[in-house]
Structure formats: C-alpha cells, structure tokens
Tab-separated table of C-alpha atoms in Angstrom:
chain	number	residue	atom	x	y	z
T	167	UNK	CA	2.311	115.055	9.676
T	168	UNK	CA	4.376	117.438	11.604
T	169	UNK	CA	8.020	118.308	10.332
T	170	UNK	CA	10.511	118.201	12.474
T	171	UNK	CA	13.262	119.122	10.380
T	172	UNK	CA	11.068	122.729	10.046
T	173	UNK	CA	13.511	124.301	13.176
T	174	UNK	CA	10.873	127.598	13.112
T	175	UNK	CA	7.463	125.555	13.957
T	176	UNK	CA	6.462	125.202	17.537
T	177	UNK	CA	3.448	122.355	17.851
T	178	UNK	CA	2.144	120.492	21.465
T	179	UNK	CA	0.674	117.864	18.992
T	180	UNK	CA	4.462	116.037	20.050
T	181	UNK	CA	5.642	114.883	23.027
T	182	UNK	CA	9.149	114.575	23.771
T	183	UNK	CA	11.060	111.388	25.580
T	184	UNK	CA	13.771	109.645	26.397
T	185	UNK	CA	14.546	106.198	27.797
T	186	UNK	CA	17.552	105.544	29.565
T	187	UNK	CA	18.749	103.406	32.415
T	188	UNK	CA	17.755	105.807	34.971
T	189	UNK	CA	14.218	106.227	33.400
T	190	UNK	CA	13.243	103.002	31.556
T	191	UNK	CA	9.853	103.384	30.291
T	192	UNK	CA	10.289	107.088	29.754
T	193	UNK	CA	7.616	108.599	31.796
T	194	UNK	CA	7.601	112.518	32.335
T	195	UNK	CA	9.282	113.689	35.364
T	196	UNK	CA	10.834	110.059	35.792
T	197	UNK	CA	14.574	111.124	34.268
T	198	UNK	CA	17.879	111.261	36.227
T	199	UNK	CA	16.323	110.371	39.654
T	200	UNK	CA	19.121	107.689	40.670
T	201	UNK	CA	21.517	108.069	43.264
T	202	UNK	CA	19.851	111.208	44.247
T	203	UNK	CA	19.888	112.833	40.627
T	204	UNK	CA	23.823	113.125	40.730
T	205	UNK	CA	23.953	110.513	37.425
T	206	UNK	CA	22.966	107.110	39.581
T	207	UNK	CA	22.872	104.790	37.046
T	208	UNK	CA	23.856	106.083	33.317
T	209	UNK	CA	24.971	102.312	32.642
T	210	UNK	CA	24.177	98.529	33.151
T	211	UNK	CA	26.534	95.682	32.655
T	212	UNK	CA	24.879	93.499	30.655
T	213	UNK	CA	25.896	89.531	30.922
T	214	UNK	CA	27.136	87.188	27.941
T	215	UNK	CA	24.451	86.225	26.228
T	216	UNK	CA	22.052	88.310	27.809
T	217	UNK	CA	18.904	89.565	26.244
T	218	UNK	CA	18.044	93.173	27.773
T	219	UNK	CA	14.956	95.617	26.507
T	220	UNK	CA	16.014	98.910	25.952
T	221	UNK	CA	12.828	100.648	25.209
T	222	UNK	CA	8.831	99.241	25.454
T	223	UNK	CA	7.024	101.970	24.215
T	224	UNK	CA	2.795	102.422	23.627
T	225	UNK	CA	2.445	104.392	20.612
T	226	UNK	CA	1.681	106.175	18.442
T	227	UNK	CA	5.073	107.713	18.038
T	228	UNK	CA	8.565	107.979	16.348
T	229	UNK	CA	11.755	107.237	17.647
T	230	UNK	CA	13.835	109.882	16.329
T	231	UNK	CA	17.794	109.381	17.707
T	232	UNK	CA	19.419	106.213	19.335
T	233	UNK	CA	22.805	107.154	20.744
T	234	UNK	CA	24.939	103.933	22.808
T	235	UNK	CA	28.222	102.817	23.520
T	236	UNK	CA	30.136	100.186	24.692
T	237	UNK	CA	33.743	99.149	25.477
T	238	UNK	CA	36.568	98.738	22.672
T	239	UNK	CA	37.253	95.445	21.930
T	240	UNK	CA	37.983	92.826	19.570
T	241	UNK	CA	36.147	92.918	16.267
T	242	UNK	CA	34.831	89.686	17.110
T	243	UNK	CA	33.138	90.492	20.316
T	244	UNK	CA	31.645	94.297	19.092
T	245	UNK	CA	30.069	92.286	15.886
T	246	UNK	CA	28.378	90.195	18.544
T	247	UNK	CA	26.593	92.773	19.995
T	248	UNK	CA	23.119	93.172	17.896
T	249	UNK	CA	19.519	94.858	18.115
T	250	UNK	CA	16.184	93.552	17.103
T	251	UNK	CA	13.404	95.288	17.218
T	252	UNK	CA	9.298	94.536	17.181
T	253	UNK	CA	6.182	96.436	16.073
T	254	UNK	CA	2.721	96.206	17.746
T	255	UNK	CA	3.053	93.283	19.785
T	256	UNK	CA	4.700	90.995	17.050
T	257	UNK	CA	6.475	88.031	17.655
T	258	UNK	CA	9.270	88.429	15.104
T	259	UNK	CA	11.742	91.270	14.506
T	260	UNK	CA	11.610	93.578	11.654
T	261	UNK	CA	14.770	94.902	12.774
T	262	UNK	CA	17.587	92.118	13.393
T	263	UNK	CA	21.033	93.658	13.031
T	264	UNK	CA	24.863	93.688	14.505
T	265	UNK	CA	24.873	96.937	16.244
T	266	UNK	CA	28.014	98.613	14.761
T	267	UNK	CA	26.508	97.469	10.949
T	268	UNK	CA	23.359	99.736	12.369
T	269	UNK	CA	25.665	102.643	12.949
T	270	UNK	CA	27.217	102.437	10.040
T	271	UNK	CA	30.370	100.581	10.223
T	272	UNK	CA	30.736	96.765	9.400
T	273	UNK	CA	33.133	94.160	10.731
T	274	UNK	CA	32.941	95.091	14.290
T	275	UNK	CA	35.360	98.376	13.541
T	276	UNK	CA	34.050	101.410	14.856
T	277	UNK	CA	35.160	104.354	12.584
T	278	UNK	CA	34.891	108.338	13.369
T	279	UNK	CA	32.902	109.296	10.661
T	280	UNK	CA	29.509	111.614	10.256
T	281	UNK	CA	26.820	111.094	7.525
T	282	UNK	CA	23.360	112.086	7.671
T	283	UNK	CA	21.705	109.243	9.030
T	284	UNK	CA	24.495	107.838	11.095
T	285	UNK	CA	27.704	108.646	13.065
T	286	UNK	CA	30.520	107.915	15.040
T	287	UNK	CA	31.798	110.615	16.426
T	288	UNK	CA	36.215	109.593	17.578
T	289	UNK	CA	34.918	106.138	16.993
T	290	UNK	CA	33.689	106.023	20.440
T	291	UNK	CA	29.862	107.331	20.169
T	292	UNK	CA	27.334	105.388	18.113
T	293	UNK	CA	24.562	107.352	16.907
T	294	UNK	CA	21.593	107.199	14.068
T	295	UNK	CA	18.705	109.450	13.084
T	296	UNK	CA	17.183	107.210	11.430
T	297	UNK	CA	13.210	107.659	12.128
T	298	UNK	CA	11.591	105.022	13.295
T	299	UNK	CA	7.839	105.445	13.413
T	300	UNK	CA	5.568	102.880	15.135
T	301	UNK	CA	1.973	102.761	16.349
T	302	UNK	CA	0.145	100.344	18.959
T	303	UNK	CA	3.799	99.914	20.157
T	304	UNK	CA	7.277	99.024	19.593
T	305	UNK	CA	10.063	96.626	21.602
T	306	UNK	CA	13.499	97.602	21.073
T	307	UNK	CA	15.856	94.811	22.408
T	308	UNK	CA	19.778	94.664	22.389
T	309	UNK	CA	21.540	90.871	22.902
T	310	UNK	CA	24.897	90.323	23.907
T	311	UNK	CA	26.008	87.105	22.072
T	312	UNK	CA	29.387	87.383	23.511
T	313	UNK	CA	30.109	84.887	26.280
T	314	UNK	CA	31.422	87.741	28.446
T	315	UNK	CA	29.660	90.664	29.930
T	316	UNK	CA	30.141	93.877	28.251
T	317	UNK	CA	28.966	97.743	29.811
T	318	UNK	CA	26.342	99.602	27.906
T	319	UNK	CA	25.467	103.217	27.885
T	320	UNK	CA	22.322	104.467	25.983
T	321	UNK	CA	19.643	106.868	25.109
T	322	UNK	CA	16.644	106.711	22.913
T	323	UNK	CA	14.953	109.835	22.139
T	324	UNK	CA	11.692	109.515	20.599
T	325	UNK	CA	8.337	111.588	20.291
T	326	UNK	CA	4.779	110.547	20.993
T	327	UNK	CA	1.859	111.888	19.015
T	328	UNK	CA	1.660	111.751	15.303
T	329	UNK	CA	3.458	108.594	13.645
T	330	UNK	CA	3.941	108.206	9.861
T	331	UNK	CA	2.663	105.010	8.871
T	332	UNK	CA	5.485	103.455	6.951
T	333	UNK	CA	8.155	100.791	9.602
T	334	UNK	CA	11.287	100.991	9.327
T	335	UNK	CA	13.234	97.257	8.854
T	336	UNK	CA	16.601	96.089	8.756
T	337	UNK	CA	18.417	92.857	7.779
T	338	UNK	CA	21.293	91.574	7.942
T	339	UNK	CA	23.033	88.966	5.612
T	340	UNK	CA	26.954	88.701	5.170
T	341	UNK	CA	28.002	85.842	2.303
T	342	UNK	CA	31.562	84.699	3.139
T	343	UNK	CA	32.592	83.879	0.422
T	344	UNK	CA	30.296	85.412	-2.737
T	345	UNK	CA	29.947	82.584	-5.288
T	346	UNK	CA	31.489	83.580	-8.648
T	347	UNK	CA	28.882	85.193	-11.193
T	348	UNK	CA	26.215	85.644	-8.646
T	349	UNK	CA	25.813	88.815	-7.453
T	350	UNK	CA	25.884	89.127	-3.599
T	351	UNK	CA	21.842	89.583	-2.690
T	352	UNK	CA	21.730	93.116	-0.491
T	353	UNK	CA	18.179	92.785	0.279
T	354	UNK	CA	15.205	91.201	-0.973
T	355	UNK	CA	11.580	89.655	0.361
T	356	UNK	CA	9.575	92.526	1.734
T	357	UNK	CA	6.571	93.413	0.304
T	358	UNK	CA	5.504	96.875	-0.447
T	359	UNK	CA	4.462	99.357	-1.166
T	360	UNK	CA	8.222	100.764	0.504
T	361	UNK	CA	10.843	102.561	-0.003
T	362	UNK	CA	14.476	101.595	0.043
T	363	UNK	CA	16.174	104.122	2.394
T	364	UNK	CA	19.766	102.523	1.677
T	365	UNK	CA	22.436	100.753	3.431
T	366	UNK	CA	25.813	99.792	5.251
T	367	UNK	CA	27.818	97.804	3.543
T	368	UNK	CA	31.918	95.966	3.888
T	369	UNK	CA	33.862	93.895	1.806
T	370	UNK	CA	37.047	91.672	3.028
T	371	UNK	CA	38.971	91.080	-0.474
T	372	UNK	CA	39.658	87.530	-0.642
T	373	UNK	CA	40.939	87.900	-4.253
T	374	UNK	CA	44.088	90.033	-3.761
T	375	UNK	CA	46.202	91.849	-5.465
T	376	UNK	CA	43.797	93.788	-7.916
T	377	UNK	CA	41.048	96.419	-7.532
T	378	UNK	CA	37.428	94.438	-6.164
T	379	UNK	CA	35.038	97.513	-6.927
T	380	UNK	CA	33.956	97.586	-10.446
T	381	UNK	CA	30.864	95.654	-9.611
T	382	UNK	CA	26.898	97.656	-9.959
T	383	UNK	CA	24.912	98.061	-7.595
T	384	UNK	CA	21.220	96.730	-9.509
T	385	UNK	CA	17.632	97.631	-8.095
T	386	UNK	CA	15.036	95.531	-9.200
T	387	UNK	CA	11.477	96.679	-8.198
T	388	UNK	CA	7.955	95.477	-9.084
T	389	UNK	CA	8.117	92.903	-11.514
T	390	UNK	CA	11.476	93.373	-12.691
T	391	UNK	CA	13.368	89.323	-13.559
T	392	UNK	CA	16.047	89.247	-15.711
T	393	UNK	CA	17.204	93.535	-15.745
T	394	UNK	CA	16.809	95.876	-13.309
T	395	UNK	CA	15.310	99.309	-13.864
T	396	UNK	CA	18.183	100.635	-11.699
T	397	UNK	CA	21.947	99.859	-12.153
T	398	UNK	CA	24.848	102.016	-11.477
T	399	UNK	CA	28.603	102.062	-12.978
T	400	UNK	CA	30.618	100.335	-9.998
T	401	UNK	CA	30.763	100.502	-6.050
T	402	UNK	CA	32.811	103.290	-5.733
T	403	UNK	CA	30.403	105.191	-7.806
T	404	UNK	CA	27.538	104.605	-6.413
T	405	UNK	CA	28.886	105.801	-2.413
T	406	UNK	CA	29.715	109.077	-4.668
T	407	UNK	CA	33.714	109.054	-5.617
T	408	UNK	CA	35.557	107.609	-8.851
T	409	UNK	CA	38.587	105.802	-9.828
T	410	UNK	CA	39.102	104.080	-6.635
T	411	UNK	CA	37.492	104.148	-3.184
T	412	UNK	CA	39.160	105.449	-0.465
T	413	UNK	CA	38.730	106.687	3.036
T	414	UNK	CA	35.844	109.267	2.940
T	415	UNK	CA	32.443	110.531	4.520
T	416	UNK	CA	29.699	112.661	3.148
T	417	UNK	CA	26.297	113.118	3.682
T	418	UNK	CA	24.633	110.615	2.104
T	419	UNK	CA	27.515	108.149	0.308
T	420	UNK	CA	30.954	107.563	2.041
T	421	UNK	CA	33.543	104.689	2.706
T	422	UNK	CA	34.746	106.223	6.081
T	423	UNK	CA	36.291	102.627	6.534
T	424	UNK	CA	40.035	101.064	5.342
T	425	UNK	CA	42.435	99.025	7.261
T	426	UNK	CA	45.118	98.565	5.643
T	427	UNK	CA	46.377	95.164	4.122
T	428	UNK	CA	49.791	93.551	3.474
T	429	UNK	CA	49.911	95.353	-0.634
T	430	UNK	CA	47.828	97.980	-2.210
T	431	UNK	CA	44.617	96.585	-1.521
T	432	UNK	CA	42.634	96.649	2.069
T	433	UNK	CA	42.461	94.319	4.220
T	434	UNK	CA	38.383	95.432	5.102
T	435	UNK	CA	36.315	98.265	3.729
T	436	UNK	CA	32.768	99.565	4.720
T	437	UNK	CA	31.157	101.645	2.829
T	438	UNK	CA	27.679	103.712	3.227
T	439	UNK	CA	24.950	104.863	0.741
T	440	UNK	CA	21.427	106.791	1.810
T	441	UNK	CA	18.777	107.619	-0.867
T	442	UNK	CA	17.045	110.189	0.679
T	443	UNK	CA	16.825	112.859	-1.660
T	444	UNK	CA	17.288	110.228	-4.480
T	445	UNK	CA	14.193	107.937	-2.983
T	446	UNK	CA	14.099	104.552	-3.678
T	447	UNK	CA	10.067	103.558	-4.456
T	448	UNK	CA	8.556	100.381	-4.842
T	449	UNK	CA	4.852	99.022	-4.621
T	450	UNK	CA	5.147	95.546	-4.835
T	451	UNK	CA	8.776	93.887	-4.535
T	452	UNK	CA	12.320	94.956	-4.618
T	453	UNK	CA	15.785	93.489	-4.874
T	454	UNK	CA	18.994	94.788	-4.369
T	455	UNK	CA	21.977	93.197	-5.908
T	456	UNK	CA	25.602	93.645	-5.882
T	457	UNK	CA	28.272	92.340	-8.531
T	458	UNK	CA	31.790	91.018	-7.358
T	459	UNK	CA	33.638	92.144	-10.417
T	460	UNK	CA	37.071	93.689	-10.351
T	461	UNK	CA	40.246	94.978	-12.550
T	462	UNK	CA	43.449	94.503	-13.878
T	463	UNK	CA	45.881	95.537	-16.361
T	464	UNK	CA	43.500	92.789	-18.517
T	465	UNK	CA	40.404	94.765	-17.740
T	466	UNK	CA	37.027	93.164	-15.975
T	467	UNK	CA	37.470	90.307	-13.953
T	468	UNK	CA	34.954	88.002	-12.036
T	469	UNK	CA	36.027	87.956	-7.852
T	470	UNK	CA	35.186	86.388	-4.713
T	471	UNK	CA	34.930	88.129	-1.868
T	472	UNK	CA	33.350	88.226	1.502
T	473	UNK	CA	30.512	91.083	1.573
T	474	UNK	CA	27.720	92.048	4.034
T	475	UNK	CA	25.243	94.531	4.077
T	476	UNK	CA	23.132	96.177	6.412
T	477	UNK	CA	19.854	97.177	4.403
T	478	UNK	CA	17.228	100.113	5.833
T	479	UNK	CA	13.780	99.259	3.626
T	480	UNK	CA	10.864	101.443	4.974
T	481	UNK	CA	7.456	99.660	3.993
T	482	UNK	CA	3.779	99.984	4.766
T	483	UNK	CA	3.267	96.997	7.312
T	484	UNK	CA	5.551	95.401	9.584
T	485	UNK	CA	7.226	92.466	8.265
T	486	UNK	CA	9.811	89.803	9.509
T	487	UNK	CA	13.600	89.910	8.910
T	488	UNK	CA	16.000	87.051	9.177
T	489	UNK	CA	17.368	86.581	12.530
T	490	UNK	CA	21.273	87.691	13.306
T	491	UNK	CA	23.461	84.608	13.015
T	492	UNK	CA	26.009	85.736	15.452
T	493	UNK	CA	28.486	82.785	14.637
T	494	UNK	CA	28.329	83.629	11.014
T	495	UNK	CA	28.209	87.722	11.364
T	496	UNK	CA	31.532	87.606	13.314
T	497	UNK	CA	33.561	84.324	11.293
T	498	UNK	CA	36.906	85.427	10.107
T	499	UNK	CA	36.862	88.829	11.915
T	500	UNK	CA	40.835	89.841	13.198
C-alpha cells in the first residue's frame, strides 16, 4: 500500500478529490464552477433536523482529511450536530458521533488546540486526519438535530485507488451520571481482528471539591474477564502529564479543554489520547474501561461523575455502532 506520509514518492496509482458544496460527488474538473467560479456556493444552510449527505463515494479509496465549520453557539445546539457514516452499501452506521466529540472536543465546546489526528485551529476550524479507508463505497452523512437551521461549510479530501482493508468506526456513549464502582465502559462490542486507534474523551465533576482523575484507564483484549492486560496509573497519566491535568495539547495525548468552575476544580474537561505509535491490537474482542476514582487529603476515593467518550476502533469488517442519542449527548450542557 502506498505511503502517503513518504513526502519524496510520486505514484499515479492515487487519485486525488475533494467533495464540497460546489462539487458534490467529486468528479474531476467538476470543482468551484458556481456562480461563475468566483466561490458560488462554499456553504448550505442546512434545516433543523435535517439529514444532508456530504460525500457518496464508489471506492476503492481513503478519505484522508475532513475539514467543516459551523456557527458558534450554545453548547447545547453544537453537541446536536453529529455524523454517521456507512460502508459498502450498509444499512447501519459504523460511524455515529456528535461532530465536535469527532474533532476532538466534547460537550459542544470548541477548543483551539492541534494534535495529530485532530484540530481546531482559534476554535473556529474543525479538522481530522484520521484515515478512513473504504472499498465498494462509503456514505458520509451529517444530521442537524437542532430544531433550528444552522450554516455548514465543508471539505472532504480523499484519494481513490489503493484502500487498506481495515474501517474505521466510532461510537459514542456519554453515562450521566457513572454508577459508583463501575467503571465508565469507553468502548466495547466490535469484533476483530482491530486495532484501537484511541479516543476523545470529557468529564463534568459532579463530586466537587476534590481531584476526579486518579481513575485507570484498563484494556481488555481477547479473552481477558476479570484483569486487563493493559492498565495505566490514572487519567492524567495516561493523556501524558502528572500530578494534575491541566490545559494542554500534544501530539498524541492532551486535555486542551477546562472551563473553569466556581472552586479549584472544573466545571468540564476533555481530554484526548491516540495510540499510534503505541498500537492498540486485538484479534478477537476488546474493552476499554475507565475508573471514577478521585483524592483527598484521605487518599483514594470512589466518585460520580458524568463522562463520555468518543472511541476510534479500526477493525477488519464493517460493523454497527450505537446510534447518537441527541437528547442524551446534549442533557445538562450550559
């Protein structure tokens, strides 16, 4: 398979697109012809509740950058805003996600951050590099659950050609509030063989007044019940700082996300981990867990909070994810 991240090699086996607005279904020769090619129609205003296909692509191919934006707005109403995404004709989604979790920042609060994967450059520009292979054909859908019309911008740049075989899949799942002495689930169900690429996750303390981060972060893969073969030291560990989380963005960990609350601790936090040159491998089953343990002066103690994660799993066949439950991805949002 060709490497693109190689900037010296030159190949015609792939050939490069882009859908917009102004050239839907990405045909060569088809781009910027609107309004007499003087930018005609770089946007759409897309109705409350409205279901609108951004791309509808015959493969083979990889989509290789999604950039997009849309108004500021209440937390509420940018949470509302989600993709989904189908492979090869299927009826379900194997990508079903809020659109600002998908970028990299939870609770409908866009953030300026940069990481590898993702980015938000001044908060304004959503953009991921996330690959996203697919062969007979992908669907790439974005709803509007809000009961108002919003305007979106977009571009998805993608190559046709060679296409790895593994499909990229996202879930969302936000519990609100965690249950006591059950870790929060970050992902679990698909099949592999896979490979857990990471995710974006937030926390709303709902237990103030003491630190909420001491909890691990637990892979279980292949078999594993009762332990996992994977468990880290606490969250702010495992996005890559110590003693504490806060505001911060590097390539692969970072919690570029803090707004402030009434006493020492925040009010929300999202946070951001990518294994890519620590891979995540299964070839059967994996799990992802979370604790909800914090601190005090007393040492560990048990918490409830409100968490949600965005998980990216890549695995061999397409497979479905839960649905977006707008009314519960956006509950308690200010």
């Amino acid at each position: 398979m060709f490497d693109v991240t190689d900037l010296t090699r030159v190949t015609p086996v792939l050939d490069s697109r882009a859908v917009t607005f102004e050239n839907p279904t990405g045909e060569r020769g088809a781009g910027g012809r609107a309004g007499d090619g003087r930018k005609g129609a770089p946007s759409r205003v897309i109705e409350g509740g409205e279901r609108v296909t951004l791309a509808d692509l015959a493969g083979p191919g990889t989509i290789r950058h999604i950039w997009m934006t849309f108004p500021p707005d209440r937390p509420a109403r940018m949470r509302a805003v989600h993709l989904e995404v189908r492979y090869g004709g299927l009826s379900y989604p194997s990508v079903s996600v809020p659109c600002l979790d998908f970028f990299g920042s939870p609770h409908g609060r866009p953030v300026a951050y940069s990481s590898a994967l993702t980015s938000m450059p001044e908060a304004r520009g959503f953009n991921s590099y996330v690959p996203m292979a697919f062969g007979e054909r992908i669907h790439i859908d974005l709803v509007n659950g809000n009961p108002d019309p919003i305007v979106l911008y977009f571009q998805i740049d993608y190559t046709l050609g060679e296409s790895a075989s593994g499909r990229l899949h996202v879930g969302f799942r936000r519990e609100n509030p965690t249950v006591s002495k059950r870790d929060f689930v970050v992902t679990e169900g698909l099949r592999g063989p896979g490979r857990f690429l990471g995710w974006v996750g937030g926390v709303r303390p709902i237990d103030g007044g003491q630190w909420y981060g001491e909890g691990e972060v637990k892979v279980y893969r292949d078999g594993d019940r009762e332990f996992p073969t994977i468990c880290g030291t606490g969250l702010e560990d495992y996005v890559g700082s110590a003693w504490g989380m806060g505001p911060h963005a590097g390539l692969y960990a970072g919690a570029p996300l803090e707004v402030p609350g009434r006493g020492p601790i925040p009010k929300y936090v999202g946070f951001y981990r990518w294994h890519v040159l620590d891979p995540i491998m299964f070839s059967t089953d994996l799990q992802v867990t979370l604790q909800q343990i914090g601190a005090d002066r007393g040492g560990l103690v048990e918490r409830v909070d409100d968490y949600c994660a965005a998980a990216f799993t890549v695995c061999e066949r397409a497979q479905p994810v839960p649905p977006v439950d707008v009314a519960a991805a956006v509950a308690d949002l200010e």
